[in-house]
Coordinates of C-alpha atoms in Angstrom, one line a residue:
S1 CA -32.6 -18.7 32.7
H2 CA -33.1 -20.4 29.4
P3 CA -30.8 -23.3 28.3
P4 CA -28.2 -22.4 25.6
P5 CA -29.3 -22.9 22.0
R6 CA -28.2 -26.1 20.4
R7 CA -25.5 -25.8 17.9
P8 CA -25.6 -27.3 14.4
P9 CA -23.4 -30.4 13.7
C10 CA -20.4 -29.9 11.5
K11 CA -22.0 -31.8 8.6
G12 CA -23.0 -29.4 5.8
A13 CA -21.9 -26.4 8.0
R14 CA -25.4 -25.0 7.9
R15 CA -28.0 -24.6 10.6
P16 CA -30.8 -27.1 10.0
S17 CA -34.4 -26.4 10.6
P18 CA -35.6 -27.1 14.2
A19 CA -37.4 -30.2 13.1
K20 CA -34.3 -31.7 11.6
E21 CA -31.7 -30.4 14.0
Q22 CA -29.4 -33.0 15.5
S23 CA -27.3 -32.8 18.6
S24 CA -23.7 -31.5 18.4
T25 CA -20.9 -34.0 18.2
L26 CA -19.7 -32.3 21.5
E27 CA -22.8 -33.2 23.4
A28 CA -20.8 -35.1 26.1
R29 CA -18.5 -32.2 26.8
R30 CA -20.1 -29.0 25.4
S31 CA -18.1 -25.9 25.9
P32 CA -19.3 -23.3 28.5
L33 CA -18.9 -20.6 25.9
T34 CA -21.8 -18.2 25.0
A35 CA -23.3 -19.1 21.7
A36 CA -23.0 -16.4 19.0
E37 CA -24.5 -16.4 15.5
A38 CA -22.2 -16.0 12.5
P39 CA -22.9 -12.6 10.9
R40 CA -25.3 -12.8 7.9
G41 CA -23.8 -12.1 4.6
S42 CA -20.2 -12.6 5.8
P43 CA -17.9 -14.1 3.1
R44 CA -17.7 -17.8 3.0
P45 CA -14.5 -19.0 1.2
R46 CA -14.0 -22.7 1.1
L47 CA -11.1 -24.9 2.1
S48 CA -8.7 -26.1 -0.6
E49 CA -9.4 -29.7 -1.6
E50 CA -6.4 -31.1 0.4
A51 CA -7.2 -29.1 3.5
A52 CA -10.8 -30.2 3.4
L53 CA -9.8 -33.9 3.0
R54 CA -7.4 -33.5 6.0
L55 CA -10.1 -32.0 8.1
A56 CA -12.6 -34.6 7.1
H57 CA -10.1 -37.4 7.9
A58 CA -9.6 -35.8 11.4
A59 CA -13.4 -35.8 11.8
D60 CA -13.4 -39.6 11.4
G61 CA -15.5 -39.7 8.3
H62 CA -17.9 -36.8 9.0
S63 CA -18.5 -34.3 6.3
A64 CA -16.3 -31.5 7.4
I65 CA -16.0 -29.1 4.4
L66 CA -16.5 -25.9 6.3
P67 CA -17.4 -22.6 4.6
M68 CA -14.3 -20.9 5.7
A69 CA -10.5 -21.2 5.3
E70 CA -7.9 -19.8 3.1
E71 CA -4.6 -21.4 2.5
K72 CA -1.3 -19.7 1.7
G73 CA 1.2 -21.3 -0.7
P74 CA 1.5 -25.0 -1.7
T75 CA 0.2 -27.5 0.8
A76 CA 2.4 -30.0 2.5
P77 CA 2.2 -32.3 5.5
P78 CA 2.4 -30.0 8.5
G79 CA 5.5 -29.9 10.7
L80 CA 3.8 -28.0 13.5
K81 CA 0.1 -27.3 13.8
I82 CA -0.8 -24.3 16.0
V83 CA -4.4 -23.4 16.8
V84 CA -5.3 -19.8 17.6
V85 CA -8.5 -19.5 19.7
G86 CA -10.3 -17.0 21.9
P87 CA -13.4 -14.7 22.1
T88 CA -14.9 -12.9 19.2
Q89 CA -13.1 -9.6 18.4
G90 CA -10.2 -10.5 20.7
G91 CA -7.6 -10.0 18.0
K92 CA -6.9 -13.6 16.9
T93 CA -6.8 -12.9 13.1
T94 CA -4.5 -9.9 13.7
V95 CA -2.1 -12.0 15.7
S96 CA -2.4 -15.0 13.2
N97 CA -1.7 -12.8 10.1
Y98 CA 1.3 -11.2 11.8
V99 CA 3.1 -14.3 13.1
A100 CA 2.4 -16.3 9.8
S101 CA 3.6 -13.5 7.5
D102 CA 6.9 -14.0 5.7
E103 CA 7.2 -10.3 5.0
A104 CA 8.0 -7.3 7.1
V105 CA 4.5 -6.1 7.9
D106 CA 3.1 -3.8 10.6
F107 CA 1.3 -5.2 13.6
E108 CA -2.0 -3.5 13.1
Y109 CA -5.8 -4.1 12.9
P110 CA -7.3 -4.5 9.4
F111 CA -9.3 -1.4 8.2
E112 CA -12.5 -3.3 8.3
Y113 CA -13.6 -6.0 10.9
N114 CA -14.4 -9.2 9.1
P115 CA -15.2 -12.0 11.6
T116 CA -13.6 -15.4 10.8
V117 CA -16.2 -17.9 9.8
G118 CA -15.1 -21.4 11.0
V119 CA -11.4 -21.4 10.6
R120 CA -8.6 -20.1 8.4
I121 CA -5.4 -22.0 7.7
L122 CA -2.2 -20.0 7.2
E123 CA 1.0 -21.7 6.2
C124 CA 4.6 -20.6 6.6
E125 CA 8.0 -22.0 7.4
R126 CA 10.2 -21.1 10.3
N127 CA 13.9 -21.7 11.1
L128 CA 13.7 -23.5 14.5
G129 CA 17.0 -25.4 14.3
G130 CA 17.8 -27.7 11.4
P131 CA 15.8 -27.7 8.2
A132 CA 13.0 -25.1 7.9
T133 CA 9.9 -26.3 9.8
P134 CA 6.5 -26.1 8.0
V135 CA 4.0 -24.4 10.4
E136 CA 0.3 -24.3 10.0
V137 CA -1.5 -21.5 12.0
W138 CA -5.2 -22.4 12.4
D139 CA -7.1 -19.1 13.0
V140 CA -10.4 -20.3 14.7
G141 CA -13.4 -18.0 14.6
G142 CA -14.8 -17.0 18.0
S143 CA -18.4 -18.1 17.1
T144 CA -19.7 -21.3 18.6
D145 CA -21.8 -22.0 15.5
Y146 CA -19.1 -24.5 14.3
E147 CA -18.4 -26.0 17.7
G148 CA -19.2 -29.5 16.3
C149 CA -16.0 -29.1 14.1
W150 CA -13.7 -28.2 17.0
P151 CA -12.5 -31.7 17.7
A152 CA -11.4 -32.0 14.0
I153 CA -9.7 -28.6 14.2
M154 CA -7.8 -29.7 17.3
H155 CA -6.8 -33.1 15.8
D156 CA -3.0 -33.4 16.1
A157 CA -2.5 -29.9 17.3
H158 CA 0.9 -29.2 18.8
G159 CA 0.0 -26.0 20.6
V160 CA -2.7 -23.4 21.4
V161 CA -2.4 -19.6 21.2
L162 CA -5.2 -18.0 23.3
V163 CA -5.9 -14.4 22.4
Y164 CA -8.3 -12.1 24.3
N165 CA -8.9 -8.4 25.0
P166 CA -8.3 -7.8 28.7
E167 CA -10.1 -4.4 28.5
Q168 CA -13.4 -6.3 27.8
E169 CA -14.6 -7.8 31.1
G170 CA -16.6 -10.5 29.4
Q171 CA -13.5 -11.7 27.5
V172 CA -11.5 -11.9 30.7
S173 CA -13.9 -14.4 32.2
E174 CA -14.5 -16.2 28.9
S175 CA -10.8 -16.8 28.3
G176 CA -10.8 -19.4 31.1
A177 CA -13.5 -21.4 29.3
W178 CA -11.4 -21.3 26.0
Y179 CA -8.4 -22.7 28.0
E180 CA -10.4 -25.4 29.6
Y181 CA -12.0 -26.5 26.3
F182 CA -9.0 -26.3 23.9
V183 CA -6.1 -27.2 26.3
Q184 CA -7.4 -29.2 29.2
N185 CA -10.1 -31.1 27.3
N186 CA -7.6 -32.1 24.6
D187 CA -5.0 -33.4 27.1
L188 CA -2.4 -30.8 26.2
P189 CA 0.1 -29.7 28.9
D190 CA 0.0 -26.1 30.0
E191 CA 3.4 -25.6 28.4
A192 CA 1.6 -26.1 25.0
C193 CA -0.4 -22.9 25.5
V194 CA 0.7 -19.2 25.3
V195 CA -1.8 -16.4 26.1
F196 CA -1.7 -13.0 24.5
A197 CA -3.7 -10.4 26.5
F198 CA -4.2 -8.1 23.6
A199 CA -5.2 -4.5 24.6
P200 CA -4.6 -2.7 21.3
N201 CA -4.1 0.8 22.6
A202 CA -2.6 0.1 26.0
Q203 CA 0.7 1.6 27.1
R204 CA 3.6 -0.7 27.3
S205 CA 4.2 -2.7 30.5
T206 CA 0.5 -2.2 31.5
R207 CA -0.5 -5.1 33.7
Q208 CA -3.8 -6.5 32.4
R209 CA -6.6 -8.4 33.9
V210 CA -6.3 -12.2 33.9
S211 CA -8.8 -14.9 34.6
P212 CA -7.8 -17.0 37.7
K213 CA -8.1 -20.0 35.4
I214 CA -5.2 -19.0 33.2
E215 CA -3.0 -16.9 35.5
H216 CA -0.6 -19.9 35.9
L217 CA 0.1 -19.9 32.1
N218 CA 2.6 -17.8 30.2
V219 CA 0.4 -14.6 29.8
V220 CA 2.0 -12.0 27.6
N221 CA 0.6 -8.4 27.7
I222 CA 0.6 -6.9 24.3
S223 CA -0.6 -3.8 22.4
L224 CA -0.3 -2.7 18.8
D225 CA 3.2 -1.3 19.7
D226 CA 4.5 -4.8 20.6
G227 CA 4.9 -6.5 17.3
S228 CA 8.5 -7.5 18.0
L229 CA 7.5 -9.0 21.3
V230 CA 4.7 -11.0 19.7
K231 CA 7.1 -12.5 17.1
T232 CA 9.7 -13.3 19.7
Q233 CA 7.3 -15.0 22.0
F234 CA 5.7 -17.0 19.1
E235 CA 9.1 -18.2 17.9
R236 CA 10.1 -19.4 21.4
F237 CA 6.7 -21.1 21.6
L238 CA 7.3 -22.9 18.3
K239 CA 10.8 -24.0 19.3
A240 CA 9.4 -25.5 22.5
A241 CA 6.6 -27.2 20.5
K242 CA 9.2 -28.6 18.1
A243 CA 11.3 -29.9 21.0
R244 CA 8.3 -31.7 22.5
K245 CA 7.4 -33.2 19.1
D246 CA 11.0 -34.3 18.4
A247 CA 11.1 -35.9 21.9
G248 CA 8.1 -38.0 20.9
G249 CA 5.2 -35.9 22.1
G250 CA 2.7 -35.7 19.2
G251 CA -0.2 -33.4 18.9
G252 CA -2.4 -33.6 22.0
E253 CA 0.3 -35.6 23.9
A254 CA 3.2 -33.1 24.0
K255 CA 4.9 -33.0 27.4
G256 CA 7.7 -31.3 29.1
A257 CA 9.5 -28.6 27.0
E258 CA 9.0 -25.1 28.4
Y259 CA 9.7 -21.7 26.9
K260 CA 8.8 -19.2 29.6

């Protein structure tokens, strides 16, 4: 078999020519995920200035202005940072939009599939006890083109939401790799990860396929009929993340609080 193609570094967010290509910043612990090209001609909105500066700071001086993100509302120092990850077309953006919405919206797929390029940052506030808590939901695209930026994206994260489609065999096995990379490699406890096995048209209470690598986690089976369950589970997840943070466990070091 051929070795996987090398990914471009985060700098400039463009794939360099082969003669100038440099190794990824993740060379020492490259993810086992299958490389996938970002679709040509896909929209490339840019980060707001403050978000770009925050991401660049997390990248420790690397140029990290990615061709991606949208921000909602005025920016403010985050109270909780939640990163949503998983395979391409697993439903990450559908889940992210729904849990971050302040309005009564339906839990449904968009009319047209538009793959996330890099990451989107959605901001909201949630009542988790005490003053309203600012929450950032980082919706990470499933392509590995921007793998070199993942350490910056994970910087100071308080939790990981893993979304995959259990009706796709490749996504079932791949979900374990996403867990290993984003949770284990970043020293987050298992309690800081919730898994949504998102089979859009499945009947309720259907038991879905789960990778052995993540079956010990809180795996929630959902379909498009389970909007209320998604919000309930996400709110419990946020409360546990806030409890860990308040107890002194920062992003990447949170320990102890459970929500299952």
